Amino acid sequence: MNLGVTSNVIAEIIDTHYTIRQVPLLLMGESNQTHQDLINLIIRSLNQRRIVQLDSTIFDYSSWSYAVFIFEHYESLKSFIPQLESTKFDLFGYYTFVINTVTDTQIFNTFNAFWKLKIIRTVLVVINDEHPDLYFYTPYSKSSCGSPTIHHVRDPSTAQLFMQRLNNFYNCSLRLGTFETPPFVRINSAEPNGSVTVSGFEGDLVTTLSGQLNFQLNVVTPPDNGEWGEARPQNSTGLMGILQDGTADFGVGCLGIIPQRNEILQPGRPHYTSRIVFAVPEGRPFTAFEKLFRPFKAVVWFTSAAIMSAFTVLVLILKFTSNTVRDFIYGNDNRTAFLNFFNVYFTGVLPRLPQRNFARTLLILWIIHCFIVRSLYQGSLFKYLQAESNQRAVETISEIEHSNLYYYIFKMSERFFQNNPRVLRRVHHLTPDNDTINVQMDALATGELRDGVLLVTLEHLAYHNTYHLDRGFVRCTRDAVSSYPMVIYYSKRTFLVRVLNRAIGNIETAGLMNYWIRRYGNYHFFPKALDHGEPQALRNEHLMGCYETV
């Protein structure tokens, strides 16, 4: 082994590609004199000062991003590779492996092991007699999809040595885990070539990503219509399950950031922030008895009741007075004053009118009062008979809490109410099925669901009021339960996160997300198609037919 040449090559790799000098560099070799001498020469050959740590301090740093490993034999390298799966090594780190002469088969097996761990920024330095050979791999190429294509170079300063960006998947397939949940994702029927496409604004997002990065979408749906599923350390269900076991490479479908999901999966950057609201039913219909009391407010009814009560008390008091006093107030020989009082109130006639001026004055005032009250009541009643016959729908979360309505939510949504046991006692869990939320929205719109509220995103509501308005308009609370940042979720170990995050950032900057979202919903929250205008007062033009008939 030519230590001088080898150390110069490795030092040039470090100086050229390990560009952030503040990040510690791990130099790790076997415990023999040759490797220790090589490490010393590498450190001396560096052109720039940097932090270097040796293998004796490997457990003092949380996660290594820059490292050089030196091995004597292939078997030593092979036994070390599984350690790279540990969280001690950054999945997106830069790793150089130095080894003595190996066969082509061993080189391929080494890079294949790296690919299984989804570590792609690796360089293998094979020491020969004269000059070390440098090898790196790319997982996607024109001739292979998802298997290492090995490249051999001599120049350690070449920009190709560590793959900086994966911008081209060469029309290879990536598995997208999703399910039907408009307006986020719509799964369209198979194309003539047999492929399944997706739409909806998150469907448009992943379709655009596939076009920009040149990959095909292979749509994978959760078994048994499991929708989101439950995130567990083992044996997750639904979409969480197929992402956890590697059946899908990444997943979309109204996926909010949840700590339980983050423990088993890796979230991408938020591409949209929605709001969680309650879709509420229309108010219950007024009963016949309630309709009679609608024209007047409570204060008017209380005032009328107070007047009648006062007259009743007055009649009872006058009953114990002399006939002269009663004749002065009621009129001569009036023995049914109480009955006459209510008779006038309900537009009846009096069999005998009082003769005295004071009694007549009281009667006239009472008749005028009753006439005004009846006229106002009849006019208001006519107005309310033309208006909606339902009570006002609940409009705030506080009103829901003080009502008798149930909460229809998915089990995973209980986290929003974990500090409110009163709400949890009224929770009804929704069973995951095909497009559960929109099915429940239809039930809310048609009146099949009247005893509860439905927890949805603002986008679900806007979609329904645009495309399912014929089934009924659905209202929501004015205040939101929570904001809801949405992401793409990935398997725990994957290189796709940074690749897609970069492309998603460009899409957001271009304003495409907001454009797509507006295509799938009516955010004015007023059913224009159902706007028939306010009732109009009668005019002479409306009665012309009656005049002509007469």
XYZ file of C-alpha atoms in Angstrom:
550
model
C 0.000 0.000 0.000
C 1.359 3.371 -1.002
C 0.350 5.368 2.065
C 1.383 8.718 0.615
C -0.705 8.423 -2.551
C -3.689 6.932 -0.701
C -3.663 9.634 1.988
C -3.486 12.384 -0.650
C -6.484 10.922 -2.523
C -8.588 10.649 0.635
C -7.565 14.134 1.796
C -8.587 15.557 -1.586
C -11.966 13.820 -1.289
C -12.447 15.387 2.142
C -11.341 18.882 1.076
C -13.461 18.813 -2.094
C -16.690 17.163 -0.932
C -16.849 17.462 2.871
C -17.402 21.180 2.518
C -18.893 22.168 5.888
C -15.791 22.273 8.051
C -17.741 22.901 11.261
C -19.286 19.418 10.999
C -17.044 16.888 12.788
C -15.260 14.346 10.589
C -15.023 10.764 11.823
C -11.822 8.918 10.833
C -12.123 5.277 11.766
C -9.652 2.473 11.054
C -8.747 -0.912 12.385
C -6.356 -1.201 15.295
C -3.142 -1.809 13.380
C -0.116 0.371 12.793
C -0.655 0.715 9.041
C -4.133 2.170 9.480
C -2.995 4.504 12.253
C -0.181 5.784 10.044
C -2.631 6.289 7.173
C -5.009 8.284 9.423
C -2.132 10.495 10.584
C -1.064 11.152 6.984
C -4.676 11.989 5.982
C -4.954 14.554 8.775
C -1.618 16.137 7.800
C -2.601 16.251 4.120
C -5.794 18.250 4.697
C -5.613 21.738 3.227
C -8.244 23.186 5.561
C -8.631 23.028 9.277
C -11.582 21.011 10.534
C -12.810 19.066 13.541
C -11.603 15.459 13.384
C -12.623 12.736 15.790
C -11.251 9.218 15.910
C -13.071 5.980 16.559
C -12.416 6.138 20.305
C -14.946 8.984 20.627
C -17.615 7.595 18.287
C -20.273 7.454 20.996
C -19.846 11.100 22.024
C -21.554 12.507 18.910
C -25.259 12.202 18.193
C -25.202 11.585 14.440
C -22.313 11.469 12.015
C -22.632 13.115 8.594
C -18.983 13.027 7.452
C -16.965 9.851 7.906
C -14.065 7.876 6.462
C -13.791 4.162 7.295
C -10.647 2.122 6.624
C -10.785 -1.694 6.429
C -8.160 -4.334 5.843
C -10.408 -6.980 4.301
C -13.786 -7.242 2.644
C -15.172 -9.360 5.488
C -14.471 -6.539 7.951
C -16.340 -4.077 5.740
C -19.235 -6.509 5.278
C -19.642 -7.009 9.033
C -19.550 -3.223 9.642
C -22.174 -2.167 7.093
C -25.233 -3.157 9.249
C -24.068 -0.600 11.845
C -24.887 2.168 9.348
C -28.572 1.497 9.997
C -28.133 2.995 13.451
C -29.312 6.525 14.145
C -25.639 7.330 14.860
C -25.183 7.762 11.109
C -27.113 10.321 9.085
C -28.970 8.763 6.174
C -27.898 11.682 3.970
C -24.293 11.747 5.156
C -21.095 11.511 3.102
C -19.243 8.235 3.695
C -15.927 7.088 2.213
C -14.857 3.459 2.619
C -11.219 2.509 2.072
C -10.286 -1.144 1.494
C -7.588 -3.287 -0.033
C -8.097 -5.055 -3.348
C -11.581 -6.585 -3.781
C -13.319 -8.419 -6.606
C -16.008 -6.941 -8.846
C -18.602 -9.178 -7.201
C -17.635 -7.907 -3.767
C -17.862 -4.305 -4.998
C -21.371 -4.928 -6.312
C -22.426 -6.673 -3.084
C -21.076 -3.744 -1.063
C -23.052 -1.149 -2.988
C -26.109 -3.379 -2.960
C -25.883 -3.448 0.850
C -25.636 0.354 0.879
C -28.739 0.609 -1.311
C -30.734 -1.692 0.990
C -29.974 0.765 3.784
C -30.956 3.638 1.427
C -27.537 5.287 1.847
C -26.576 6.666 -1.549
C -23.726 9.123 -0.876
C -20.972 6.541 -0.592
C -17.561 6.186 -2.211
C -15.490 3.030 -2.181
C -11.712 3.576 -2.424
C -9.966 0.386 -3.515
C -6.211 0.482 -2.842
C -4.014 -0.785 -5.671
C -0.259 -0.748 -6.106
C -0.012 2.546 -7.972
C -3.175 4.652 -7.638
C -6.412 3.945 -5.715
C -9.554 3.237 -7.737
C -12.703 5.169 -6.806
C -16.215 3.707 -7.113
C -19.663 5.144 -6.465
C -23.178 4.091 -7.482
C -26.490 5.523 -8.632
C -29.730 3.681 -7.820
C -31.581 4.789 -10.961
C -30.321 4.873 -14.524
C -31.480 4.226 -18.066
C -30.692 0.547 -17.689
C -31.825 -0.145 -14.109
C -34.552 0.857 -11.669
C -33.907 0.558 -7.975
C -30.645 -1.380 -8.265
C -27.066 -0.051 -8.072
C -25.318 1.073 -11.222
C -21.609 1.237 -10.347
C -19.341 3.935 -11.735
C -15.539 3.859 -11.745
C -13.529 7.105 -11.677
C -9.931 8.123 -11.012
C -10.275 11.820 -10.214
C -11.184 12.361 -6.509
C -12.278 15.954 -7.174
C -14.940 15.104 -9.761
C -18.385 16.489 -8.928
C -19.962 13.112 -9.771
C -18.289 11.348 -6.885
C -21.023 12.027 -4.328
C -24.447 12.267 -5.883
C -25.595 15.720 -4.806
C -29.104 15.636 -6.198
C -31.360 12.931 -7.524
C -33.190 14.829 -10.252
C -34.015 12.000 -12.629
C -35.579 8.624 -11.888
C -35.370 7.600 -15.565
C -39.077 6.732 -15.778
C -38.806 4.153 -13.011
C -41.801 3.459 -10.756
C -42.317 4.721 -7.214
C -45.132 3.260 -5.121
C -47.672 5.839 -3.951
C -49.845 4.851 -1.006
C -53.188 6.631 -1.017
C -56.967 6.195 -1.012
C -60.098 7.966 -2.159
C -60.677 11.157 -0.141
C -61.804 14.082 -2.320
C -60.770 16.837 -2.779
C -57.325 15.702 -1.651
C -57.108 12.547 -3.741
C -59.342 11.046 -6.404
C -58.360 7.669 -7.822
C -59.293 7.581 -11.476
C -60.070 4.515 -13.534
C -57.260 2.702 -15.274
C -55.773 4.240 -18.394
C -55.604 2.239 -21.663
C -52.080 1.189 -20.715
C -53.371 -0.234 -17.424
C -51.983 2.469 -15.127
C -54.118 4.167 -12.476
C -53.970 7.953 -12.211
C -54.829 10.275 -9.340
C -56.372 13.729 -9.217
C -57.471 16.088 -6.453
C -55.084 18.804 -5.344
C -52.724 16.395 -3.583
C -53.092 14.055 -6.536
C -52.114 16.957 -8.803
C -49.122 17.571 -6.537
C -47.702 14.045 -6.808
C -48.511 13.910 -10.535
C -46.500 17.105 -11.030
C -43.649 15.675 -8.941
C -43.606 12.570 -11.106
C -43.338 14.716 -14.219
C -40.576 16.917 -12.837
C -38.473 14.037 -11.497
C -39.362 11.618 -14.298
C -40.880 8.714 -12.380
C -44.041 6.668 -12.807
C -46.680 6.432 -10.086
C -47.682 2.959 -8.986
C -50.796 3.521 -6.864
C -51.150 1.249 -3.829
C -54.317 1.419 -1.695
C -54.652 0.216 1.906
C -56.260 -3.219 2.328
C -59.947 -3.437 3.332
C -60.519 0.292 2.691
C -58.518 1.055 5.823
C -58.024 4.728 4.857
C -55.544 6.423 7.235
C -55.371 3.533 9.665
C -53.811 3.537 13.103
C -50.111 4.201 13.704
C -48.567 1.596 16.013
C -44.996 0.565 16.806
C -45.818 -2.780 15.182
C -48.544 -3.896 12.768
C -50.010 -0.502 11.898
C -53.215 -0.515 9.878
C -54.439 1.267 6.758
C -52.122 3.664 4.960
C -49.829 3.764 7.999
C -49.375 0.016 7.694
C -48.345 -0.091 4.027
C -45.882 2.747 4.614
C -44.442 1.098 7.703
C -43.875 -2.288 6.050
C -42.455 -0.765 2.858
C -45.345 -1.719 0.565
C -45.489 1.963 -0.463
C -42.565 4.382 -0.832
C -44.550 7.473 0.160
C -48.143 8.348 0.922
C -50.613 11.224 0.561
C -54.256 11.724 1.430
C -55.034 14.500 3.929
C -52.177 13.355 6.168
C -51.703 15.686 9.094
C -48.610 15.728 11.274
C -49.247 13.493 14.296
C -46.612 12.472 16.888
C -47.673 8.816 16.719
C -47.060 8.824 12.958
C -43.703 10.531 13.335
C -42.513 7.747 15.614
C -42.839 5.103 12.898
C -42.646 7.167 9.686
C -40.808 10.190 8.363
C -42.804 13.340 7.492
C -41.899 15.639 4.625
C -42.226 19.408 4.589
C -45.778 20.754 5.019
C -47.194 21.600 1.605
C -50.524 23.009 2.798
C -52.151 24.055 6.066
C -55.878 23.521 6.381
C -58.279 24.088 9.267
C -60.262 21.501 11.211
C -63.922 22.515 11.651
C -67.229 20.912 12.544
C -69.764 20.352 9.795
C -73.085 20.969 11.513
C -76.651 19.851 10.712
C -79.479 22.214 9.967
C -81.449 23.297 13.012
C -84.348 21.050 14.009
C -87.812 22.005 12.718
C -89.959 24.208 14.943
C -92.867 22.497 16.628
C -96.362 23.848 16.046
C -96.382 25.266 19.564
C -93.001 26.996 19.026
C -94.231 28.573 15.788
C -97.052 30.315 17.682
C -94.565 32.047 19.953
C -91.992 32.999 17.279
C -93.438 36.382 16.170
C -92.751 38.052 19.539
C -89.634 38.056 21.609
C -89.750 36.747 25.147
C -89.884 40.245 26.651
C -93.127 40.983 24.763
C -94.744 37.776 25.974
C -93.622 38.465 29.530
C -95.071 41.987 29.331
C -98.427 40.694 28.052
C -98.503 38.044 30.754
C -97.717 40.693 33.368
C -100.629 42.871 32.162
C -103.061 39.961 32.309
C -101.780 38.920 35.714
C -102.181 42.469 37.023
C -105.805 42.618 35.752
C -106.530 39.228 37.305
C -105.227 40.460 40.654
C -107.282 43.650 40.272
C -110.471 41.660 39.625
C -109.838 39.526 42.680
C -109.293 42.613 44.829
C -112.420 44.374 43.502
C -114.454 41.283 44.282
C -114.220 42.203 47.949
C -115.200 45.874 47.424
C -118.651 47.472 47.304
C -120.940 47.436 44.261
C -120.475 51.205 43.876
C -116.723 50.810 43.306
C -117.178 47.911 40.905
C -119.874 49.759 38.925
C -117.575 52.783 38.647
C -114.747 50.713 37.147
C -116.633 47.984 35.253
C -119.895 49.678 34.454
C -123.385 49.126 35.888
C -124.403 45.516 36.593
C -121.241 44.059 34.897
C -120.752 40.695 36.560
C -118.403 39.157 33.906
C -115.516 41.625 33.851
C -112.831 38.918 33.811
C -114.475 37.122 30.884
C -114.971 40.400 28.978
C -111.287 41.244 29.444
C -110.154 38.103 27.578
C -113.033 38.310 25.119
C -111.745 41.680 23.874
C -108.164 40.371 23.836
C -109.140 37.589 21.432
C -111.280 39.925 19.190
C -114.619 38.894 20.690
C -117.690 41.119 21.133
C -119.261 42.389 24.358
C -122.942 41.603 25.029
C -123.316 44.771 27.109
C -121.305 47.998 26.953
C -120.540 50.070 30.047
C -122.560 53.297 30.545
C -120.150 55.261 32.709
C -117.438 57.438 31.063
C -114.564 56.057 33.150
C -115.491 52.458 32.358
C -115.875 53.312 28.655
C -112.449 54.998 28.643
C -110.812 51.912 30.142
C -112.538 49.686 27.574
C -111.462 51.904 24.639
C -107.833 51.924 25.818
C -107.860 48.150 26.182
C -109.396 47.692 22.720
C -106.718 49.939 21.163
C -103.950 48.029 22.987
C -105.320 44.659 21.833
C -105.737 45.894 18.263
C -102.104 47.032 18.096
C -100.794 43.821 19.647
C -102.896 41.596 17.347
C -101.840 43.526 14.255
C -98.178 43.272 15.146
C -98.529 39.587 15.933
C -100.331 38.767 12.685
C -97.825 40.731 10.615
C -94.879 39.024 12.266
C -96.548 35.638 11.959
C -97.014 36.188 8.225
C -93.304 37.050 7.965
C -92.142 33.968 9.862
C -94.431 31.626 7.973
C -92.493 32.545 4.819
C -89.115 32.088 6.468
C -87.307 28.833 7.228
C -89.193 26.527 9.539
C -86.036 25.288 11.285
C -84.225 26.555 14.308
C -80.893 28.292 13.838
C -78.019 25.859 13.339
C -75.204 25.868 15.871
C -72.435 28.217 14.773
C -69.640 27.889 17.321
C -67.811 25.129 19.150
C -69.135 26.510 22.433
C -72.713 26.135 21.205
C -72.016 22.524 20.244
C -70.659 21.789 23.729
C -73.821 23.208 25.304
C -76.117 21.286 22.947
C -77.080 17.615 22.936
C -75.325 16.865 19.657
C -72.924 13.932 19.336
C -69.404 14.187 17.912
C -68.819 11.952 14.869
C -65.050 11.609 14.517
C -62.360 9.074 13.693
C -60.565 7.514 16.633
C -57.300 9.252 15.722
C -59.070 12.631 16.070
C -59.651 12.158 19.787
C -56.319 13.912 20.339
C -58.077 17.248 19.727
C -60.319 16.663 22.766
C -58.118 14.679 25.126
C -58.351 17.465 27.723
C -62.126 17.724 27.478
C -63.780 14.596 28.927
C -67.265 16.069 28.418
C -66.723 15.913 24.672
C -65.235 12.418 24.755
C -68.345 11.090 26.484
C -70.417 12.162 23.468
C -68.068 10.805 20.784
C -69.248 8.352 18.143
C -66.386 6.783 16.191
C -66.608 6.563 12.410
C -65.717 3.239 10.834
C -63.125 3.594 8.022
C -64.539 2.710 4.627
C -64.366 3.991 1.078
C -64.512 7.823 1.186
C -66.050 7.843 4.678
C -66.006 11.600 5.214
C -67.859 12.498 2.021
C -70.432 9.764 2.674
C -71.108 11.272 6.101
C -71.239 14.756 4.576
C -73.964 13.576 2.219
C -75.876 12.169 5.191
C -75.546 15.520 6.934
C -76.759 17.395 3.855
C -79.806 15.172 3.260
C -80.866 15.182 6.898
C -80.100 11.527 7.585
C -77.578 12.691 10.177
C -79.229 15.192 12.506
C -78.104 14.175 15.968
C -74.454 15.160 15.711
C -71.636 17.155 14.147
C -68.906 15.850 11.874
C -65.202 16.711 12.243
C -63.815 17.592 8.791
C -61.278 19.795 7.092
C -62.343 23.021 5.439
C -61.460 21.462 2.079
C -63.891 18.562 2.516
C -66.642 21.075 3.200
C -65.746 23.301 0.243
C -65.647 20.277 -2.070
C -69.089 19.095 -0.994
C -70.650 22.544 -1.424
C -69.277 22.700 -4.962
C -69.804 19.218 -6.382
C -72.563 17.755 -4.173
C -74.687 20.856 -3.704
C -77.705 19.046 -5.171
C -77.750 16.886 -2.013
C -77.883 19.904 0.257
C -75.715 22.701 1.555
C -73.561 21.892 4.600
C -72.637 24.562 7.106
C -69.691 24.663 9.454
C -68.705 26.335 12.698
C -67.298 29.826 12.467
C -64.358 28.943 14.698
C -61.865 26.188 13.945
C -60.817 23.327 16.188
C -57.202 23.502 15.065
C -54.910 24.277 12.178
C -53.898 21.197 10.198
C -50.546 21.172 8.383
C -50.449 18.393 5.792
C -47.401 16.484 4.597
C -46.283 13.540 2.543
C -45.279 10.634 4.783
C -42.416 8.290 3.939
C -40.943 5.094 5.284
C -38.579 5.670 8.181
C -35.443 5.064 6.082
C -35.678 6.676 2.680
C -33.733 9.148 0.577
C -36.944 10.442 -1.030
C -37.671 13.013 1.683
C -35.071 15.557 0.622
C -35.569 14.838 -3.064
C -39.317 15.536 -2.992
C -39.072 18.318 -0.398
C -36.904 20.341 -2.736
C -39.369 19.930 -5.614
C -42.363 20.695 -3.354
C -40.666 23.912 -2.238
C -40.418 25.020 -5.872
C -44.087 24.203 -6.455
C -45.173 26.223 -3.408
C -43.066 29.180 -4.498
C -44.782 29.133 -7.882
C -48.210 29.334 -6.200
C -49.463 26.102 -7.736
C -50.819 24.663 -4.484
C -53.289 27.526 -3.994
C -54.276 27.307 -7.656
C -55.025 23.590 -7.416
C -56.934 23.967 -4.151
C -59.288 26.601 -5.587
C -60.150 24.270 -8.446
C -61.747 21.746 -6.106
C -63.932 23.798 -3.811
C -66.278 26.717 -3.215
C -64.745 28.718 -0.379
C -67.447 31.394 -0.327
C -69.563 29.076 1.838
C -72.842 30.307 0.416
C -74.926 28.089 -1.881
C -75.383 30.352 -4.872
C -77.346 27.695 -6.725
C -79.910 27.707 -3.895
C -80.205 31.501 -3.592
C -83.887 32.251 -4.299
C -83.913 35.741 -2.753
C -85.845 37.129 0.192
C -89.696 37.062 0.315
C -91.189 40.279 -1.061
C -94.065 42.309 0.349
C -97.365 42.237 -1.555
C -97.916 45.110 -4.012
C -100.885 46.235 -6.088
C -99.369 44.552 -9.148
C -99.670 41.227 -7.352
C -103.382 41.797 -6.687
C -104.421 42.930 -10.166
C -106.053 39.594 -10.888
C -108.243 39.949 -7.792
C -109.291 43.473 -8.799
C -110.268 42.368 -12.284
C -112.224 39.427 -10.947
C -114.197 41.686 -8.636
